[in-house]
Backbone as JSON Lines, residues from 0, in Angstrom:
{"i":0,"aa":"M","n":[0.84,-1.16,0.0],"ca":[0.0,0.0,0.0],"c":[0.9,1.25,0.0]}
{"i":1,"aa":"F","n":[1.64,1.42,1.06],"ca":[2.63,2.51,1.08],"c":[3.96,1.91,0.66]}
{"i":2,"aa":"D","n":[4.64,2.6,-0.17],"ca":[5.92,2.08,-0.65],"c":[7.04,2.56,0.28]}
{"i":3,"aa":"I","n":[7.16,1.9,1.43],"ca":[8.18,2.26,2.41],"c":[9.19,1.11,2.46]}
{"i":4,"aa":"G","n":[10.42,1.41,2.21],"ca":[11.47,0.41,2.23],"c":[12.23,0.44,3.55]}
{"i":5,"aa":"F","n":[13.29,-0.38,3.61],"ca":[14.09,-0.48,4.82],"c":[14.82,0.83,5.11]}
{"i":6,"aa":"L","n":[15.28,1.5,4.09],"ca":[16.02,2.75,4.27],"c":[15.14,3.84,4.91]}
{"i":7,"aa":"E","n":[13.88,3.94,4.46],"ca":[12.96,4.92,5.03],"c":[12.66,4.61,6.49]}
{"i":8,"aa":"L","n":[12.49,3.34,6.84],"ca":[12.24,2.95,8.23],"c":[13.44,3.28,9.12]}
{"i":9,"aa":"L","n":[14.64,3.07,8.61],"ca":[15.85,3.36,9.37],"c":[15.98,4.87,9.64]}
{"i":10,"aa":"I","n":[15.63,5.67,8.66],"ca":[15.69,7.13,8.83],"c":[14.66,7.58,9.87]}
{"i":11,"aa":"C","n":[13.42,7.0,9.81],"ca":[12.37,7.36,10.8],"c":[12.82,6.96,12.21]}
{"i":12,"aa":"G","n":[13.47,5.8,12.35],"ca":[13.95,5.34,13.65],"c":[15.01,6.25,14.22]}
{"i":13,"aa":"V","n":[15.94,6.7,13.39],"ca":[17.02,7.6,13.85],"c":[16.44,8.93,14.29]}
{"i":14,"aa":"I","n":[15.49,9.48,13.53],"ca":[14.86,10.77,13.88],"c":[14.09,10.62,15.2]}
{"i":15,"aa":"A","n":[13.36,9.48,15.36],"ca":[12.61,9.27,16.6],"c":[13.56,9.16,17.78]}
{"i":16,"aa":"L","n":[14.71,8.52,17.6],"ca":[15.69,8.39,18.68],"c":[16.24,9.76,19.08]}
{"i":17,"aa":"L","n":[16.49,10.59,18.11],"ca":[17.02,11.92,18.4],"c":[15.97,12.81,19.08]}
{"i":18,"aa":"V","n":[14.71,12.73,18.63],"ca":[13.66,13.6,19.17],"c":[13.21,13.11,20.54]}
{"i":19,"aa":"L","n":[12.93,11.83,20.69],"ca":[12.35,11.31,21.93],"c":[13.42,10.94,22.96]}
{"i":20,"aa":"G","n":[14.51,10.5,22.52],"ca":[15.56,10.08,23.45],"c":[15.43,8.59,23.74]}
{"i":21,"aa":"P","n":[16.49,8.0,24.32],"ca":[16.48,6.56,24.56],"c":[15.52,6.12,25.67]}
{"i":22,"aa":"E","n":[15.09,7.01,26.57],"ca":[14.18,6.6,27.65],"c":[12.72,6.46,27.17]}
{"i":23,"aa":"R","n":[12.28,7.37,26.35],"ca":[10.87,7.37,25.94],"c":[10.64,6.65,24.61]}
{"i":24,"aa":"L","n":[11.67,6.27,23.9],"ca":[11.5,5.63,22.59],"c":[10.78,4.28,22.68]}
{"i":25,"aa":"P","n":[11.08,3.38,23.63],"ca":[10.35,2.08,23.68],"c":[8.85,2.25,23.93]}
{"i":26,"aa":"T","n":[8.45,3.14,24.85],"ca":[7.01,3.32,25.1],"c":[6.32,3.94,23.89]}
{"i":27,"aa":"A","n":[7.0,4.84,23.2],"ca":[6.42,5.45,21.99],"c":[6.29,4.42,20.88]}
{"i":28,"aa":"A","n":[7.28,3.53,20.77],"ca":[7.22,2.49,19.74],"c":[6.05,1.53,20.02]}
{"i":29,"aa":"R","n":[5.83,1.19,21.32],"ca":[4.69,0.32,21.67],"c":[3.37,1.0,21.32]}
{"i":30,"aa":"A","n":[3.23,2.24,21.67],"ca":[1.99,2.97,21.38],"c":[1.76,3.07,19.88]}
{"i":31,"aa":"A","n":[2.84,3.34,19.13],"ca":[2.7,3.42,17.67],"c":[2.31,2.06,17.09]}
{"i":32,"aa":"G","n":[2.87,0.99,17.63],"ca":[2.52,-0.36,17.18],"c":[1.06,-0.7,17.44]}
{"i":33,"aa":"R","n":[0.57,-0.28,18.62],"ca":[-0.85,-0.52,18.93],"c":[-1.75,0.26,17.98]}
{"i":34,"aa":"W","n":[-1.41,1.51,17.68],"ca":[-2.22,2.3,16.76],"c":[-2.22,1.68,15.37]}
{"i":35,"aa":"I","n":[-1.08,1.28,14.94],"ca":[-0.98,0.68,13.59],"c":[-1.74,-0.65,13.55]}
{"i":36,"aa":"G","n":[-1.59,-1.46,14.63],"ca":[-2.34,-2.74,14.68],"c":[-3.84,-2.52,14.67]}
{"i":37,"aa":"G","n":[-4.31,-1.53,15.45],"ca":[-5.75,-1.21,15.48],"c":[-6.24,-0.75,14.11]}
{"i":38,"aa":"A","n":[-5.42,0.07,13.46],"ca":[-5.81,0.56,12.13],"c":[-5.87,-0.6,11.13]}
{"i":39,"aa":"R","n":[-4.91,-1.52,11.2],"ca":[-4.93,-2.68,10.29],"c":[-6.16,-3.56,10.54]}
{"i":40,"aa":"R","n":[-6.49,-3.8,11.83],"ca":[-7.68,-4.62,12.14],"c":[-8.95,-3.96,11.62]}
{"i":41,"aa":"M","n":[-9.02,-2.62,11.79],"ca":[-10.2,-1.91,11.31],"c":[-10.31,-1.99,9.79]}
{"i":42,"aa":"V","n":[-9.21,-1.83,9.11],"ca":[-9.23,-1.9,7.65],"c":[-9.58,-3.32,7.2]}
{"i":43,"aa":"S","n":[-9.05,-4.35,7.87],"ca":[-9.35,-5.72,7.46],"c":[-10.82,-6.07,7.74]}
{"i":44,"aa":"Q","n":[-11.38,-5.59,8.87],"ca":[-12.81,-5.82,9.14],"c":[-13.68,-5.11,8.11]}
{"i":45,"aa":"F","n":[-13.3,-3.89,7.77],"ca":[-14.06,-3.14,6.77],"c":[-14.05,-3.85,5.42]}
{"i":46,"aa":"T","n":[-12.86,-4.29,5.0],"ca":[-12.79,-4.98,3.69],"c":[-13.52,-6.31,3.7]}
{"i":47,"aa":"S","n":[-13.43,-7.05,4.82],"ca":[-14.14,-8.33,4.87],"c":[-15.66,-8.12,4.86]}
{"i":48,"aa":"E","n":[-16.14,-7.1,5.59],"ca":[-17.58,-6.8,5.57],"c":[-18.02,-6.35,4.18]}
{"i":49,"aa":"L","n":[-17.19,-5.57,3.52],"ca":[-17.5,-5.13,2.16],"c":[-17.56,-6.32,1.2]}
{"i":50,"aa":"D","n":[-16.62,-7.24,1.35],"ca":[-16.63,-8.46,0.51],"c":[-17.88,-9.3,0.77]}
{"i":51,"aa":"R","n":[-18.25,-9.44,2.05],"ca":[-19.47,-10.21,2.38],"c":[-20.71,-9.58,1.75]}
{"i":52,"aa":"Q","n":[-20.8,-8.26,1.83],"ca":[-21.95,-7.57,1.25],"c":[-21.99,-7.73,-0.26]}
{"i":53,"aa":"L","n":[-20.84,-7.65,-0.9],"ca":[-20.8,-7.84,-2.36],"c":[-21.21,-9.26,-2.75]}
{"i":54,"aa":"K","n":[-20.71,-10.25,-2.01],"ca":[-21.08,-11.64,-2.31],"c":[-22.57,-11.86,-2.07]}
{"i":55,"aa":"A","n":[-23.1,-11.28,-0.99],"ca":[-24.53,-11.42,-0.7],"c":[-25.37,-10.78,-1.81]}
{"i":56,"aa":"E","n":[-24.94,-9.63,-2.3],"ca":[-25.67,-8.96,-3.39],"c":[-25.62,-9.78,-4.67]}
{"i":57,"aa":"E","n":[-24.46,-10.38,-4.95],"ca":[-24.35,-11.24,-6.13],"c":[-25.27,-12.45,-6.01]}
{"i":58,"aa":"L","n":[-25.32,-13.06,-4.82],"ca":[-26.22,-14.2,-4.61],"c":[-27.68,-13.8,-4.76]}
{"i":59,"aa":"R","n":[-28.03,-12.63,-4.22],"ca":[-29.42,-12.17,-4.37],"c":[-29.78,-11.98,-5.84]}
{"i":60,"aa":"E","n":[-28.85,-11.41,-6.59],"ca":[-29.1,-11.2,-8.01],"c":[-29.25,-12.53,-8.74]}
{"i":61,"aa":"E","n":[-28.39,-13.49,-8.43],"ca":[-28.5,-14.82,-9.05],"c":[-29.81,-15.49,-8.69]}
{"i":62,"aa":"L","n":[-30.2,-15.37,-7.41],"ca":[-31.48,-15.96,-6.99],"c":[-32.66,-15.29,-7.69]}
{"i":63,"aa":"R","n":[-32.58,-13.97,-7.86],"ca":[-33.65,-13.29,-8.58],"c":[-33.77,-13.81,-10.0]}
{"i":64,"aa":"K","n":[-32.62,-13.96,-10.67],"ca":[-32.64,-14.47,-12.05],"c":[-33.15,-15.9,-12.08]}
{"i":65,"aa":"A","n":[-32.65,-16.74,-11.17],"ca":[-33.07,-18.14,-11.14],"c":[-34.52,-18.26,-10.69]}
{"i":66,"aa":"G","n":[-34.94,-17.39,-9.77],"ca":[-36.32,-17.43,-9.27],"c":[-37.32,-17.06,-10.33]}
{"i":67,"aa":"D","n":[-36.99,-16.09,-11.17],"ca":[-37.91,-15.69,-12.23],"c":[-38.09,-16.82,-13.24]}
{"i":68,"aa":"V","n":[-37.0,-17.45,-13.62],"ca":[-37.07,-18.55,-14.58],"c":[-37.8,-19.73,-13.95]}
{"i":69,"aa":"G","n":[-37.46,-20.05,-12.7],"ca":[-38.07,-21.18,-12.01],"c":[-39.55,-20.97,-11.79]}
{"i":70,"aa":"L","n":[-39.96,-19.75,-11.5],"ca":[-41.37,-19.46,-11.26],"c":[-42.19,-19.69,-12.52]}
{"i":71,"aa":"E","n":[-41.68,-19.26,-13.65],"ca":[-42.4,-19.47,-14.9],"c":[-42.5,-20.96,-15.23]}
{"i":72,"aa":"D","n":[-41.43,-21.71,-14.97],"ca":[-41.46,-23.15,-15.22],"c":[-42.49,-23.83,-14.32]}
{"i":73,"aa":"V","n":[-42.53,-23.44,-13.06],"ca":[-43.48,-24.05,-12.12],"c":[-44.91,-23.72,-12.53]}
{"i":74,"aa":"Q","n":[-45.16,-22.47,-12.92],"ca":[-46.5,-22.09,-13.34],"c":[-46.93,-22.88,-14.58]}
{"i":75,"aa":"G","n":[-46.03,-23.07,-15.52],"ca":[-46.36,-23.86,-16.71],"c":[-46.65,-25.31,-16.37]}
{"i":76,"aa":"T","n":[-45.88,-25.87,-15.47],"ca":[-46.09,-27.26,-15.06],"c":[-47.43,-27.42,-14.36]}
{"i":77,"aa":"V","n":[-47.78,-26.46,-13.5],"ca":[-49.06,-26.53,-12.79],"c":[-50.21,-26.4,-13.78]}
{"i":78,"aa":"R","n":[-50.1,-25.5,-14.75],"ca":[-51.16,-25.35,-15.76],"c":[-51.35,-26.65,-16.54]}
{"i":79,"aa":"D","n":[-50.24,-27.27,-16.96],"ca":[-50.34,-28.53,-17.7],"c":[-51.0,-29.61,-16.86]}
{"i":80,"aa":"A","n":[-50.64,-29.69,-15.59],"ca":[-51.23,-30.71,-14.72],"c":[-52.73,-30.47,-14.53]}
{"i":81,"aa":"L","n":[-53.14,-29.21,-14.39],"ca":[-54.57,-28.91,-14.25],"c":[-55.35,-29.26,-15.51]}
{"i":82,"aa":"E","n":[-54.77,-28.97,-16.68],"ca":[-55.45,-29.33,-17.92],"c":[-55.61,-30.84,-18.05]}
{"i":83,"aa":"E","n":[-54.58,-31.57,-17.69],"ca":[-54.67,-33.03,-17.76],"c":[-55.68,-33.57,-16.76]}
{"i":84,"aa":"A","n":[-55.74,-32.96,-15.58],"ca":[-56.72,-33.39,-14.58],"c":[-58.14,-33.12,-15.07]}
{"i":85,"aa":"K","n":[-58.35,-32.03,-15.79],"ca":[-59.68,-31.74,-16.32],"c":[-60.08,-32.76,-17.38]}
{"i":86,"aa":"R","n":[-59.11,-33.27,-18.11],"ca":[-59.42,-34.29,-19.13],"c":[-59.93,-35.58,-18.49]}
{"i":87,"aa":"Y","n":[-59.43,-35.89,-17.3],"ca":[-59.82,-37.14,-16.63],"c":[-60.83,-36.92,-15.52]}
{"i":88,"aa":"E","n":[-61.41,-35.74,-15.45],"ca":[-62.36,-35.41,-14.4],"c":[-63.62,-36.27,-14.48]}
{"i":89,"aa":"H","n":[-64.05,-36.61,-15.66],"ca":[-65.27,-37.41,-15.83],"c":[-65.12,-38.81,-15.23]}
{"i":90,"aa":"M","n":[-63.9,-39.29,-15.09],"ca":[-63.68,-40.62,-14.52],"c":[-63.82,-40.61,-13.01]}
{"i":91,"aa":"I","n":[-63.64,-39.46,-12.39],"ca":[-63.65,-39.39,-10.93],"c":[-65.01,-38.95,-10.4]}
{"i":92,"aa":"Q","n":[-65.61,-37.91,-11.0],"ca":[-66.86,-37.37,-10.5],"c":[-68.05,-38.02,-11.19]}
{"i":93,"aa":"P","n":[-69.16,-38.2,-10.45],"ca":[-70.37,-38.75,-11.08],"c":[-70.96,-37.74,-12.05]}
{"i":94,"aa":"P","n":[-71.77,-38.21,-13.01],"ca":[-72.37,-37.27,-13.97],"c":[-73.29,-36.28,-13.27]}
{"i":95,"aa":"K","n":[-73.4,-35.08,-13.83],"ca":[-74.19,-34.02,-13.21],"c":[-75.7,-34.22,-13.38]}
{"i":96,"aa":"D","n":[-76.14,-34.98,-14.4],"ca":[-77.58,-35.16,-14.63],"c":[-78.2,-36.13,-13.64]}
{"i":97,"aa":"G","n":[-77.45,-36.85,-12.86],"ca":[-77.99,-37.73,-11.82],"c":[-78.38,-39.09,-12.33]}
{"i":98,"aa":"G","n":[-78.31,-39.37,-13.62],"ca":[-78.69,-40.67,-14.14],"c":[-77.6,-41.69,-13.93]}
{"i":99,"aa":"G","n":[-78.0,-42.93,-13.77],"ca":[-77.06,-44.03,-13.65],"c":[-76.27,-43.99,-12.35]}
{"i":100,"aa":"S","n":[-76.98,-44.02,-11.25],"ca":[-76.27,-43.98,-9.98],"c":[-75.53,-45.3,-9.76]}
{"i":101,"aa":"R","n":[-74.42,-45.22,-9.12],"ca":[-73.61,-46.41,-8.88],"c":[-74.18,-47.18,-7.7]}
{"i":102,"aa":"P","n":[-74.16,-48.5,-7.75],"ca":[-74.66,-49.28,-6.62],"c":[-73.69,-49.18,-5.45]}
{"i":103,"aa":"A","n":[-74.21,-49.36,-4.26],"ca":[-73.39,-49.32,-3.05],"c":[-72.49,-50.55,-3.03]}
{"i":104,"aa":"P","n":[-71.33,-50.47,-2.45],"ca":[-70.45,-51.64,-2.38],"c":[-71.04,-52.72,-1.49]}
{"i":105,"aa":"A","n":[-70.72,-53.95,-1.8],"ca":[-71.25,-55.07,-1.03],"c":[-70.68,-55.06,0.37]}
{"i":106,"aa":"T","n":[-71.53,-55.42,1.34],"ca":[-71.08,-55.48,2.73],"c":[-71.07,-56.93,3.19]}
{"i":107,"aa":"R","n":[-70.25,-57.22,4.14],"ca":[-70.14,-58.58,4.67],"c":[-71.11,-58.74,5.82]}
{"i":108,"aa":"R","n":[-71.87,-59.81,5.82],"ca":[-72.84,-60.06,6.89],"c":[-72.19,-60.92,7.96]}
{"i":109,"aa":"V","n":[-72.5,-60.62,9.21],"ca":[-71.99,-61.4,10.33],"c":[-73.08,-62.37,10.72]}
{"i":110,"aa":"A","n":[-72.72,-63.64,10.75],"ca":[-73.71,-64.68,11.07],"c":[-73.86,-64.82,12.57]}
{"i":111,"aa":"S","n":[-75.09,-65.01,13.02],"ca":[-75.35,-65.27,14.44],"c":[-75.11,-66.75,14.72]}
{"i":112,"aa":"P","n":[-75.01,-67.16,15.98],"ca":[-74.74,-68.57,16.29],"c":[-75.78,-69.53,15.71]}
{"i":113,"aa":"T","n":[-77.04,-69.14,15.61],"ca":[-78.06,-70.04,15.06],"c":[-77.93,-70.13,13.56]}
{"i":114,"aa":"Q","n":[-77.36,-69.09,12.93],"ca":[-77.22,-69.12,11.49],"c":[-76.01,-69.93,11.07]}
{"i":115,"aa":"D","n":[-75.06,-70.16,11.98],"ca":[-73.85,-70.9,11.63],"c":[-74.2,-72.3,11.13]}
{"i":116,"aa":"S","n":[-75.1,-72.95,11.83],"ca":[-75.46,-74.3,11.39],"c":[-76.25,-74.25,10.1]}
{"i":117,"aa":"A","n":[-77.11,-73.25,9.96],"ca":[-77.9,-73.14,8.73],"c":[-77.01,-72.75,7.56]}
{"i":118,"aa":"S","n":[-76.02,-71.87,7.8],"ca":[-75.16,-71.46,6.7],"c":[-74.22,-72.58,6.28]}
{"i":119,"aa":"S","n":[-73.82,-73.44,7.23],"ca":[-72.96,-74.56,6.85],"c":[-73.76,-75.58,6.04]}
{"i":120,"aa":"A","n":[-75.04,-75.71,6.35],"ca":[-75.87,-76.61,5.56],"c":[-76.16,-76.01,4.2]}
{"i":121,"aa":"A","n":[-76.28,-74.69,4.14],"ca":[-76.6,-74.03,2.87],"c":[-75.39,-73.94,1.97]}
{"i":122,"aa":"S","n":[-74.21,-74.13,2.51],"ca":[-73.01,-74.0,1.69],"c":[-72.62,-75.32,1.04]}
{"i":123,"aa":"E","n":[-73.56,-76.24,0.91],"ca":[-73.29,-77.48,0.2],"c":[-73.15,-77.19,-1.28]}
{"i":124,"aa":"P","n":[-72.53,-78.08,-2.03],"ca":[-72.31,-77.84,-3.44],"c":[-73.59,-77.65,-4.25]}
{"i":125,"aa":"S","n":[-74.72,-78.1,-3.77],"ca":[-75.95,-77.99,-4.55],"c":[-76.41,-76.54,-4.67]}
{"i":126,"aa":"S","n":[-76.13,-75.68,-3.68],"ca":[-76.59,-74.29,-3.76],"c":[-75.5,-73.32,-3.29]}
{"i":127,"aa":"P","n":[-74.39,-73.25,-3.99],"ca":[-73.34,-72.35,-3.53],"c":[-73.63,-70.88,-3.86]}
{"i":128,"aa":"A","n":[-74.51,-70.55,-4.81],"ca":[-74.75,-69.19,-5.22],"c":[-75.79,-68.49,-4.36]}
{"i":129,"aa":"T","n":[-76.59,-69.2,-3.57],"ca":[-77.63,-68.56,-2.77],"c":[-77.08,-68.2,-1.4]}
{"i":130,"aa":"P","n":[-77.11,-66.93,-1.04],"ca":[-76.63,-66.53,0.28],"c":[-77.65,-66.86,1.35]}
{"i":131,"aa":"P","n":[-77.25,-67.05,2.58],"ca":[-78.22,-67.34,3.64],"c":[-79.08,-66.11,3.9]}
{"i":132,"aa":"E","n":[-80.34,-66.35,4.2],"ca":[-81.27,-65.24,4.43],"c":[-81.11,-64.73,5.85]}
{"i":133,"aa":"P","n":[-81.13,-63.42,6.02],"ca":[-80.99,-62.87,7.38],"c":[-82.27,-63.09,8.17]}
{"i":134,"aa":"T","n":[-82.13,-63.25,9.45],"ca":[-83.3,-63.44,10.31],"c":[-83.75,-62.08,10.8]}
{"i":135,"aa":"S","n":[-85.03,-61.96,11.07],"ca":[-85.58,-60.69,11.53],"c":[-85.58,-60.62,13.05]}
{"i":136,"aa":"E","n":[-85.13,-61.68,13.72],"ca":[-85.11,-61.68,15.18],"c":[-83.88,-60.95,15.69]}
{"i":137,"aa":"P","n":[-83.97,-60.29,16.8],"ca":[-82.8,-59.64,17.37],"c":[-81.81,-60.67,17.89]}
{"i":138,"aa":"E","n":[-80.57,-60.26,18.01],"ca":[-79.55,-61.2,18.48],"c":[-79.82,-61.57,19.92]}
{"i":139,"aa":"G","n":[-79.52,-62.79,20.28],"ca":[-79.7,-63.25,21.65],"c":[-81.06,-63.9,21.86]}
{"i":140,"aa":"S","n":[-82.03,-63.69,20.99],"ca":[-83.33,-64.34,21.17],"c":[-83.28,-65.7,20.5]}
{"i":141,"aa":"E","n":[-84.01,-66.61,21.05],"ca":[-84.02,-67.99,20.56],"c":[-85.12,-68.16,19.53]}
{"i":142,"aa":"P","n":[-84.85,-68.92,18.48],"ca":[-85.92,-69.19,17.52],"c":[-86.97,-70.1,18.16]}
{"i":143,"aa":"P","n":[-88.18,-70.03,17.66],"ca":[-89.23,-70.89,18.25],"c":[-88.87,-72.35,18.06]}
{"i":144,"aa":"G","n":[-89.14,-73.11,19.07],"ca":[-88.88,-74.54,19.01],"c":[-87.51,-74.92,19.54]}
{"i":145,"aa":"S","n":[-86.74,-73.98,20.06],"ca":[-85.44,-74.35,20.6],"c":[-85.62,-74.83,22.03]}
{"i":146,"aa":"T","n":[-84.69,-75.58,22.53],"ca":[-84.82,-76.2,23.84],"c":[-84.32,-75.3,24.95]}
{"i":147,"aa":"A","n":[-83.58,-74.26,24.66],"ca":[-83.04,-73.4,25.72],"c":[-84.15,-72.61,26.39]}
{"i":148,"aa":"G","n":[-85.14,-72.13,25.68],"ca":[-86.19,-71.32,26.26],"c":[-87.39,-72.15,26.66]}
{"i":149,"aa":"S","n":[-87.37,-73.45,26.54],"ca":[-88.55,-74.28,26.85],"c":[-88.74,-74.45,28.33]}
{"i":150,"aa":"S","n":[-87.76,-74.15,29.16],"ca":[-87.96,-74.3,30.6],"c":[-88.97,-73.29,31.11]}
{"i":151,"aa":"E","n":[-89.08,-72.15,30.5],"ca":[-90.06,-71.16,30.89],"c":[-91.47,-71.62,30.46]}
{"i":152,"aa":"N","n":[-91.55,-72.32,29.32],"ca":[-92.86,-72.74,28.84],"c":[-93.41,-73.89,29.64]}
{"i":153,"aa":"R","n":[-92.62,-74.71,30.28],"ca":[-93.1,-75.88,31.03],"c":[-93.78,-75.48,32.33]}
{"i":154,"aa":"S","n":[-93.43,-74.4,32.92],"ca":[-94.01,-74.07,34.22],"c":[-95.29,-73.33,34.13]}
């Protein structure tokens, strides 16, 4: 930065020795060294902060450029996906006129203990396609003619 050679430093040292004297020269040299060190640290912090700001600005500019291009690409992709979804919309939603309603999915019936014997008899090879008929009696009630509830009828 400053073009100071060895000869210039030697001349400054001799002048300082003559002006300050041998007693005060070491303390003055320490103070001058501290000032110069502080100035160097300040200059290095300033330049490093300036470099960081320049790099941050360059990154922001690159992100702006990349963001603009990326945003247009994303918008185009979303538009294409929506158009394709509209083409297949009829497969997902029922028709608006209400005609041709879809049947409900089949449900599995739970057999009661009295139906177990009837369903095992009904599942013979002669009638495999006919499902067992549900009973209209509530669960836990005995069908007429069973022996469990006949003790009440005898008395």
